[in-house]
Amino acid sequence: MSKDIILDVNNLITRFQSVDGTVHAVNGVSFHVAAGETLGVVGESGSGKSVTMMSLVGLIPQPPGQIVAGTAVFTPPDSDKQVDLLRLKPAELQKIQGAQIGFIFQDPISSLNPVLTIGSQIAESLIIHQGLSNTVAKQKTIDLLTQVGIPDPAARYTAYPHQFSGGMRQRVMIAIAIACAPQLVIADEPTTALDVTVQAQIIELVQHIQGQLGMAVIWISHDLGVVAGLADRVMVMYGGTVVETATVDDLYENPQHPYTIGLLNAIPHLPAIDEPEQELVSIHGTPPDLLTPLRQCPFAPRCPYVFDKCWQELPRLTAVSPPHHHVACFYDVNQQRSRHE
């Protein structure tokens, strides 16, 4: 895997104006993605996963949304030209959307236009970004439908979204996202509404296409089990902040943040025959009220290890061992583990 950084996000802050006040949805998020790697982004609903990624590609409606601060430097592979996605004009950003950065939405039935054929919706990106004629774009669209596993693609070209199952609609969304062979694809919980069998098929399809195109993938999910077999690195979000980031092996073997530990303990597993059954551990309490600016650890009200400093300061991401493992926490969970060993 190449170590070239193609997306470097620093101190992203996104807010929304509502009738109740200002919603502090994303609070100083920083991360990077290397060419060809898969970054898993996990956290419960409302943690800021989707808003973070939609902020990068101009999908936040302004107003009520507002990107207050931050940079998102995008550097395509084999290019020395860098662009800050957050500083581009809409017309400039549209040239990157779909061409160099693809987006797979969570709900294909609401993302696909119900009055346009499947083929026309895929071909649109090819015509706009690659300047293909209608005839050439149609043939390439049929090839894309074949690539994502749509049976009888030539006949399905003229079908409408309601004529497809949920899994097939998601395959169409993948075809739209990869049509122009982008360098980065953002997948926003693309398997949430699918049954387990179809979910596995979609994951395998994305991995197969990633191997073919060499693209980087940001996979947003609330399912740590899915991310474990998919990602190279994992970024855990809570309260619109990044609380932990590490390689997938480091995160699962040695989680450092109490929230990450809570998420991992809540994953059900099938015990061995001679292993006693264990109850699932829940994370008590509720997510933070993002109408209030963060001035303390967002997880403090729910944390079993909370102490005075947690209520007084907002922890920043700090490198722990190994050095590419970062955590935003004042408490040393390794010290707690050693006491029980």
Short mmCIF file of C-alpha atoms in Angstrom, two decimals:
data_model
loop_
_atom_site.label_atom_id
_atom_site.label_comp_id
_atom_site.label_asym_id
_atom_site.label_seq_id
_atom_site.Cartn_x
_atom_site.Cartn_y
_atom_site.Cartn_z
CA MET A 1 0.00 0.00 0.00
CA SER A 2 1.28 3.44 -0.94
CA LYS A 3 2.03 5.79 1.92
CA ASP A 4 1.23 8.90 -0.14
CA ILE A 5 -1.37 11.00 1.68
CA ILE A 6 -4.19 11.90 -0.71
CA LEU A 7 -6.48 13.56 1.85
CA ASP A 8 -5.27 15.51 4.87
CA VAL A 9 -8.01 17.08 7.03
CA ASN A 10 -7.08 19.46 9.83
CA ASN A 11 -9.28 21.07 12.51
CA LEU A 12 -12.60 20.73 10.67
CA ILE A 13 -15.43 22.56 12.45
CA THR A 14 -19.01 22.34 11.14
CA ARG A 15 -22.06 23.88 12.78
CA PHE A 16 -25.77 24.08 12.08
CA GLN A 17 -28.19 26.84 13.00
CA SER A 18 -31.48 25.53 14.39
CA VAL A 19 -34.50 27.00 16.16
CA ASP A 20 -33.00 25.77 19.43
CA GLY A 21 -29.58 27.31 18.84
CA THR A 22 -26.24 26.40 17.26
CA VAL A 23 -25.53 22.68 16.87
CA HIS A 24 -21.80 22.01 17.20
CA ALA A 25 -21.81 18.94 14.96
CA VAL A 26 -18.09 18.62 14.14
CA ASN A 27 -15.53 19.99 16.59
CA GLY A 28 -11.95 20.19 15.37
CA VAL A 29 -11.69 16.88 13.52
CA SER A 30 -8.30 15.98 11.99
CA PHE A 31 -7.31 12.85 10.07
CA HIS A 32 -5.63 11.66 6.90
CA VAL A 33 -6.10 8.97 4.27
CA ALA A 34 -3.31 7.33 2.29
CA ALA A 35 -3.61 6.17 -1.30
CA GLY A 36 -5.07 2.68 -1.53
CA GLU A 37 -5.93 2.28 2.15
CA THR A 38 -9.28 1.82 3.87
CA LEU A 39 -10.08 4.07 6.82
CA GLY A 40 -12.95 2.88 8.98
CA VAL A 41 -14.89 5.61 10.78
CA VAL A 42 -17.01 4.34 13.67
CA GLY A 43 -19.21 5.77 16.38
CA GLU A 44 -22.84 5.88 17.44
CA SER A 45 -25.50 7.96 15.70
CA GLY A 46 -24.89 11.68 16.15
CA SER A 47 -21.13 11.32 16.62
CA GLY A 48 -20.41 13.41 13.51
CA LYS A 49 -19.24 10.68 11.12
CA SER A 50 -21.43 11.52 8.14
CA VAL A 51 -21.41 15.29 8.66
CA THR A 52 -17.60 15.25 8.69
CA MET A 53 -17.37 13.51 5.34
CA MET A 54 -20.22 15.43 3.70
CA SER A 55 -18.54 18.68 4.77
CA LEU A 56 -15.49 17.73 2.71
CA VAL A 57 -17.34 17.31 -0.59
CA GLY A 58 -19.84 20.16 -0.43
CA LEU A 59 -22.89 18.14 0.62
CA ILE A 60 -23.73 20.26 3.66
CA PRO A 61 -26.59 22.68 2.85
CA GLN A 62 -25.47 26.22 3.66
CA PRO A 63 -27.52 27.49 5.44
CA PRO A 64 -28.39 26.02 7.92
CA GLY A 65 -24.96 24.37 7.87
CA GLN A 66 -21.71 26.29 8.06
CA ILE A 67 -18.10 25.14 7.82
CA VAL A 68 -16.52 27.44 10.37
CA ALA A 69 -12.88 26.38 10.16
CA GLY A 70 -10.49 23.76 8.88
CA THR A 71 -8.60 22.59 5.82
CA ALA A 72 -9.03 19.48 3.66
CA VAL A 73 -6.05 19.15 1.35
CA PHE A 74 -6.67 16.69 -1.48
CA THR A 75 -3.69 15.43 -3.48
CA PRO A 76 -4.49 12.90 -6.21
CA PRO A 77 -1.88 10.14 -6.66
CA ASP A 78 0.80 10.81 -9.28
CA SER A 79 0.12 14.53 -8.95
CA ASP A 80 1.87 17.35 -7.15
CA LYS A 81 -1.18 19.60 -7.38
CA GLN A 82 -2.88 20.10 -4.02
CA VAL A 83 -6.32 21.63 -3.51
CA ASP A 84 -8.13 22.59 -0.33
CA LEU A 85 -11.63 21.16 -0.79
CA LEU A 86 -13.07 23.60 1.75
CA ARG A 87 -11.80 26.63 -0.18
CA LEU A 88 -13.01 25.64 -3.65
CA LYS A 89 -15.87 27.42 -5.37
CA PRO A 90 -18.93 25.20 -6.04
CA ALA A 91 -18.11 24.92 -9.76
CA GLU A 92 -14.54 23.87 -8.95
CA LEU A 93 -15.67 21.33 -6.37
CA GLN A 94 -18.15 19.80 -8.82
CA LYS A 95 -15.23 18.90 -11.09
CA ILE A 96 -13.83 16.76 -8.26
CA GLN A 97 -17.14 15.31 -7.04
CA GLY A 98 -17.77 12.06 -8.86
CA ALA A 99 -14.57 12.33 -10.92
CA GLN A 100 -11.84 12.08 -8.27
CA ILE A 101 -13.95 11.53 -5.13
CA GLY A 102 -16.95 9.19 -5.21
CA PHE A 103 -19.68 8.97 -2.56
CA ILE A 104 -21.84 5.93 -1.74
CA PHE A 105 -24.89 7.03 0.22
CA GLN A 106 -26.56 5.11 3.03
CA ASP A 107 -30.05 4.96 1.52
CA PRO A 108 -30.06 4.33 -2.24
CA ILE A 109 -33.84 4.59 -2.60
CA SER A 110 -33.77 8.24 -1.52
CA SER A 111 -30.47 9.00 -3.29
CA LEU A 112 -31.51 7.70 -6.71
CA ASN A 113 -33.91 9.79 -8.80
CA PRO A 114 -37.14 7.75 -9.08
CA VAL A 115 -38.15 9.23 -12.47
CA LEU A 116 -34.84 8.63 -14.26
CA THR A 117 -33.60 5.27 -15.50
CA ILE A 118 -30.72 3.55 -13.78
CA GLY A 119 -28.60 3.81 -16.90
CA SER A 120 -29.07 7.54 -17.33
CA GLN A 121 -28.08 8.22 -13.73
CA ILE A 122 -24.82 6.30 -14.08
CA ALA A 123 -24.04 7.70 -17.54
CA GLU A 124 -24.52 11.30 -16.35
CA SER A 125 -21.20 11.27 -14.49
CA LEU A 126 -19.37 9.83 -17.51
CA ILE A 127 -20.81 12.46 -19.86
CA ILE A 128 -20.08 15.38 -17.52
CA HIS A 129 -16.63 14.44 -16.22
CA GLN A 130 -15.18 12.45 -19.13
CA GLY A 131 -16.96 14.13 -22.02
CA LEU A 132 -18.17 10.83 -23.49
CA SER A 133 -20.88 10.71 -26.13
CA ASN A 134 -24.24 9.20 -25.19
CA THR A 135 -23.45 6.03 -27.14
CA VAL A 136 -20.04 5.48 -25.54
CA ALA A 137 -21.36 6.39 -22.10
CA LYS A 138 -24.17 3.84 -22.47
CA GLN A 139 -21.74 1.06 -23.30
CA LYS A 140 -19.46 1.98 -20.40
CA THR A 141 -22.50 2.10 -18.11
CA ILE A 142 -23.46 -1.42 -19.14
CA ASP A 143 -19.88 -2.49 -18.41
CA LEU A 144 -20.14 -0.87 -14.96
CA LEU A 145 -23.41 -2.69 -14.26
CA THR A 146 -21.64 -5.91 -15.16
CA GLN A 147 -18.72 -5.00 -12.90
CA VAL A 148 -20.98 -4.48 -9.87
CA GLY A 149 -22.85 -7.72 -10.46
CA ILE A 150 -26.17 -6.58 -11.95
CA PRO A 151 -27.63 -9.49 -13.97
CA ASP A 152 -28.66 -8.84 -17.59
CA PRO A 153 -27.12 -5.35 -17.53
CA ALA A 154 -28.15 -4.33 -21.06
CA ALA A 155 -31.82 -4.85 -20.22
CA ARG A 156 -31.49 -3.28 -16.77
CA TYR A 157 -30.02 -0.11 -18.29
CA THR A 158 -33.55 1.19 -18.95
CA ALA A 159 -35.01 0.05 -15.61
CA TYR A 160 -36.07 2.44 -12.83
CA PRO A 161 -34.92 2.34 -9.17
CA HIS A 162 -38.23 0.91 -7.90
CA GLN A 163 -37.67 -2.14 -10.11
CA PHE A 164 -34.53 -3.08 -8.16
CA SER A 165 -34.14 -4.71 -4.75
CA GLY A 166 -32.33 -2.89 -1.95
CA GLY A 167 -29.09 -4.75 -2.58
CA MET A 168 -29.24 -4.11 -6.33
CA ARG A 169 -29.93 -0.41 -5.77
CA GLN A 170 -26.84 -0.24 -3.59
CA ARG A 171 -24.84 -1.87 -6.38
CA VAL A 172 -26.08 0.88 -8.68
CA MET A 173 -24.89 3.48 -6.17
CA ILE A 174 -21.47 1.82 -6.19
CA ALA A 175 -21.44 1.92 -10.01
CA ILE A 176 -22.17 5.67 -9.89
CA ALA A 177 -19.41 6.21 -7.32
CA ILE A 178 -16.73 4.34 -9.29
CA ALA A 179 -17.82 5.35 -12.80
CA CYS A 180 -14.88 7.73 -13.34
CA ALA A 181 -12.34 5.58 -11.43
CA PRO A 182 -11.93 8.03 -8.51
CA GLN A 183 -8.91 8.10 -6.23
CA LEU A 184 -11.11 8.14 -3.11
CA VAL A 185 -14.55 6.69 -2.37
CA ILE A 186 -16.51 7.65 0.75
CA ALA A 187 -19.01 4.96 1.75
CA ASP A 188 -21.57 6.28 4.24
CA GLU A 189 -22.92 3.17 6.01
CA PRO A 190 -23.78 1.56 2.67
CA THR A 191 -24.92 -1.75 4.18
CA THR A 192 -27.04 -0.51 7.10
CA ALA A 193 -30.44 -1.20 5.48
CA LEU A 194 -29.43 -4.58 4.01
CA ASP A 195 -29.72 -8.08 5.41
CA VAL A 196 -26.56 -9.85 6.54
CA THR A 197 -26.07 -11.92 3.37
CA VAL A 198 -26.42 -8.94 1.02
CA GLN A 199 -24.28 -6.87 3.38
CA ALA A 200 -21.43 -9.35 2.99
CA GLN A 201 -21.82 -9.29 -0.80
CA ILE A 202 -21.62 -5.48 -0.92
CA ILE A 203 -18.51 -5.42 1.30
CA GLU A 204 -16.83 -8.06 -0.85
CA LEU A 205 -17.77 -6.09 -3.98
CA VAL A 206 -16.25 -2.86 -2.68
CA GLN A 207 -13.06 -4.67 -1.67
CA HIS A 208 -12.82 -6.31 -5.09
CA ILE A 209 -13.28 -3.01 -6.93
CA GLN A 210 -10.80 -1.30 -4.59
CA GLY A 211 -8.23 -3.92 -5.51
CA GLN A 212 -8.90 -3.36 -9.21
CA LEU A 213 -8.79 0.45 -9.15
CA GLY A 214 -6.32 0.98 -6.28
CA MET A 215 -8.59 3.61 -4.76
CA ALA A 216 -8.69 4.69 -1.12
CA VAL A 217 -11.91 4.09 0.81
CA ILE A 218 -13.41 5.84 3.83
CA TRP A 219 -15.98 3.41 5.26
CA ILE A 220 -18.41 4.96 7.75
CA SER A 221 -20.12 2.47 10.05
CA HIS A 222 -21.59 1.95 13.49
CA ASP A 223 -20.68 -1.74 13.26
CA LEU A 224 -17.22 -2.51 14.64
CA GLY A 225 -17.59 -6.09 13.45
CA VAL A 226 -17.84 -4.99 9.82
CA VAL A 227 -14.92 -2.58 10.13
CA ALA A 228 -12.67 -5.25 11.67
CA GLY A 229 -12.52 -7.24 8.46
CA LEU A 230 -12.48 -4.26 6.12
CA ALA A 231 -10.28 -1.41 7.35
CA ASP A 232 -6.54 -0.82 7.56
CA ARG A 233 -6.99 1.93 10.16
CA VAL A 234 -9.91 2.91 12.36
CA MET A 235 -11.01 6.35 13.56
CA VAL A 236 -13.45 6.41 16.48
CA MET A 237 -15.68 9.49 16.80
CA TYR A 238 -17.79 10.74 19.68
CA GLY A 239 -19.53 14.08 20.20
CA GLY A 240 -18.22 15.47 16.94
CA THR A 241 -14.60 14.74 17.89
CA VAL A 242 -12.02 12.04 17.17
CA VAL A 243 -11.38 10.14 20.39
CA GLU A 244 -9.09 7.40 19.09
CA THR A 245 -7.34 6.36 15.89
CA ALA A 246 -5.07 3.39 15.25
CA THR A 247 -4.40 0.51 12.89
CA VAL A 248 -7.22 -2.00 12.98
CA ASP A 249 -5.10 -4.61 14.82
CA ASP A 250 -3.90 -2.13 17.47
CA LEU A 251 -7.38 -0.78 18.09
CA TYR A 252 -9.04 -4.15 18.59
CA GLU A 253 -6.19 -5.70 20.57
CA ASN A 254 -5.41 -2.69 22.76
CA PRO A 255 -8.16 -0.03 22.80
CA GLN A 256 -7.08 3.04 24.77
CA HIS A 257 -10.22 5.17 25.05
CA PRO A 258 -13.05 4.19 27.45
CA TYR A 259 -15.61 4.80 24.69
CA THR A 260 -13.81 2.44 22.30
CA ILE A 261 -13.60 -0.15 25.06
CA GLY A 262 -17.33 0.22 25.65
CA LEU A 263 -18.10 -0.24 21.96
CA LEU A 264 -15.96 -3.37 21.73
CA ASN A 265 -17.49 -4.85 24.89
CA ALA A 266 -20.95 -4.34 23.40
CA ILE A 267 -20.21 -6.57 20.39
CA PRO A 268 -21.97 -9.94 20.79
CA HIS A 269 -19.89 -13.05 20.24
CA LEU A 270 -20.61 -16.75 20.23
CA PRO A 271 -18.86 -18.37 23.22
CA ALA A 272 -16.97 -21.63 22.89
CA ILE A 273 -18.50 -24.79 24.32
CA ASP A 274 -16.41 -24.62 27.50
CA GLU A 275 -16.62 -20.82 27.78
CA PRO A 276 -19.17 -19.30 30.19
CA GLU A 277 -21.78 -17.00 28.70
CA GLN A 278 -21.20 -13.29 29.21
CA GLU A 279 -23.74 -10.52 29.30
CA LEU A 280 -23.31 -7.67 26.85
CA VAL A 281 -21.94 -4.52 28.45
CA SER A 282 -23.91 -1.37 27.68
CA ILE A 283 -22.65 2.20 27.75
CA HIS A 284 -24.89 3.95 30.23
CA GLY A 285 -26.14 7.47 29.70
CA THR A 286 -26.87 9.49 26.57
CA PRO A 287 -24.74 11.25 23.94
CA PRO A 288 -23.71 14.86 24.66
CA ASP A 289 -25.97 17.82 23.90
CA LEU A 290 -24.21 19.41 20.93
CA LEU A 291 -26.15 22.65 21.41
CA THR A 292 -23.53 23.38 24.07
CA PRO A 293 -19.94 24.11 22.99
CA LEU A 294 -17.48 21.44 24.12
CA ARG A 295 -15.31 22.67 26.99
CA GLN A 296 -14.76 19.29 28.64
CA CYS A 297 -14.35 15.68 27.58
CA PRO A 298 -17.59 14.85 25.70
CA PHE A 299 -17.56 11.32 27.13
CA ALA A 300 -17.12 12.44 30.76
CA PRO A 301 -20.79 12.01 31.81
CA ARG A 302 -20.73 8.35 30.69
CA CYS A 303 -17.13 7.40 31.50
CA PRO A 304 -16.39 4.90 34.29
CA TYR A 305 -12.93 6.43 34.78
CA VAL A 306 -13.91 10.11 34.90
CA PHE A 307 -12.01 12.40 37.29
CA ASP A 308 -11.74 16.15 37.92
CA LYS A 309 -9.60 17.09 34.92
CA CYS A 310 -12.10 15.50 32.55
CA TRP A 311 -14.70 18.11 33.56
CA GLN A 312 -12.29 21.02 33.15
CA GLU A 313 -10.53 20.49 29.80
CA LEU A 314 -11.14 19.05 26.37
CA PRO A 315 -8.55 16.30 25.77
CA ARG A 316 -6.55 16.40 22.53
CA LEU A 317 -5.34 13.48 20.45
CA THR A 318 -2.01 12.29 21.82
CA ALA A 319 0.30 9.57 20.53
CA VAL A 320 0.56 6.48 22.73
CA SER A 321 2.37 3.20 22.18
CA PRO A 322 2.73 2.29 19.33
CA PRO A 323 3.35 5.86 18.08
CA HIS A 324 0.74 5.69 15.29
CA HIS A 325 -1.93 4.99 17.92
CA HIS A 326 -3.58 8.24 19.12
CA VAL A 327 -6.14 8.77 21.86
CA ALA A 328 -7.94 11.80 23.32
CA CYS A 329 -8.15 10.84 27.00
CA PHE A 330 -6.58 11.98 30.26
CA TYR A 331 -6.89 8.55 31.88
CA ASP A 332 -4.33 5.78 31.35
CA VAL A 333 -6.43 2.67 30.77
CA ASN A 334 -3.29 0.53 30.61
CA GLN A 335 -2.62 1.45 34.23
CA GLN A 336 -6.13 0.29 35.12
CA ARG A 337 -5.58 -3.00 33.26
CA SER A 338 -2.28 -3.66 35.05
CA ARG A 339 -4.02 -3.35 38.43
CA HIS A 340 -6.33 -6.21 37.53
CA GLU A 341 -3.60 -8.51 36.18
#
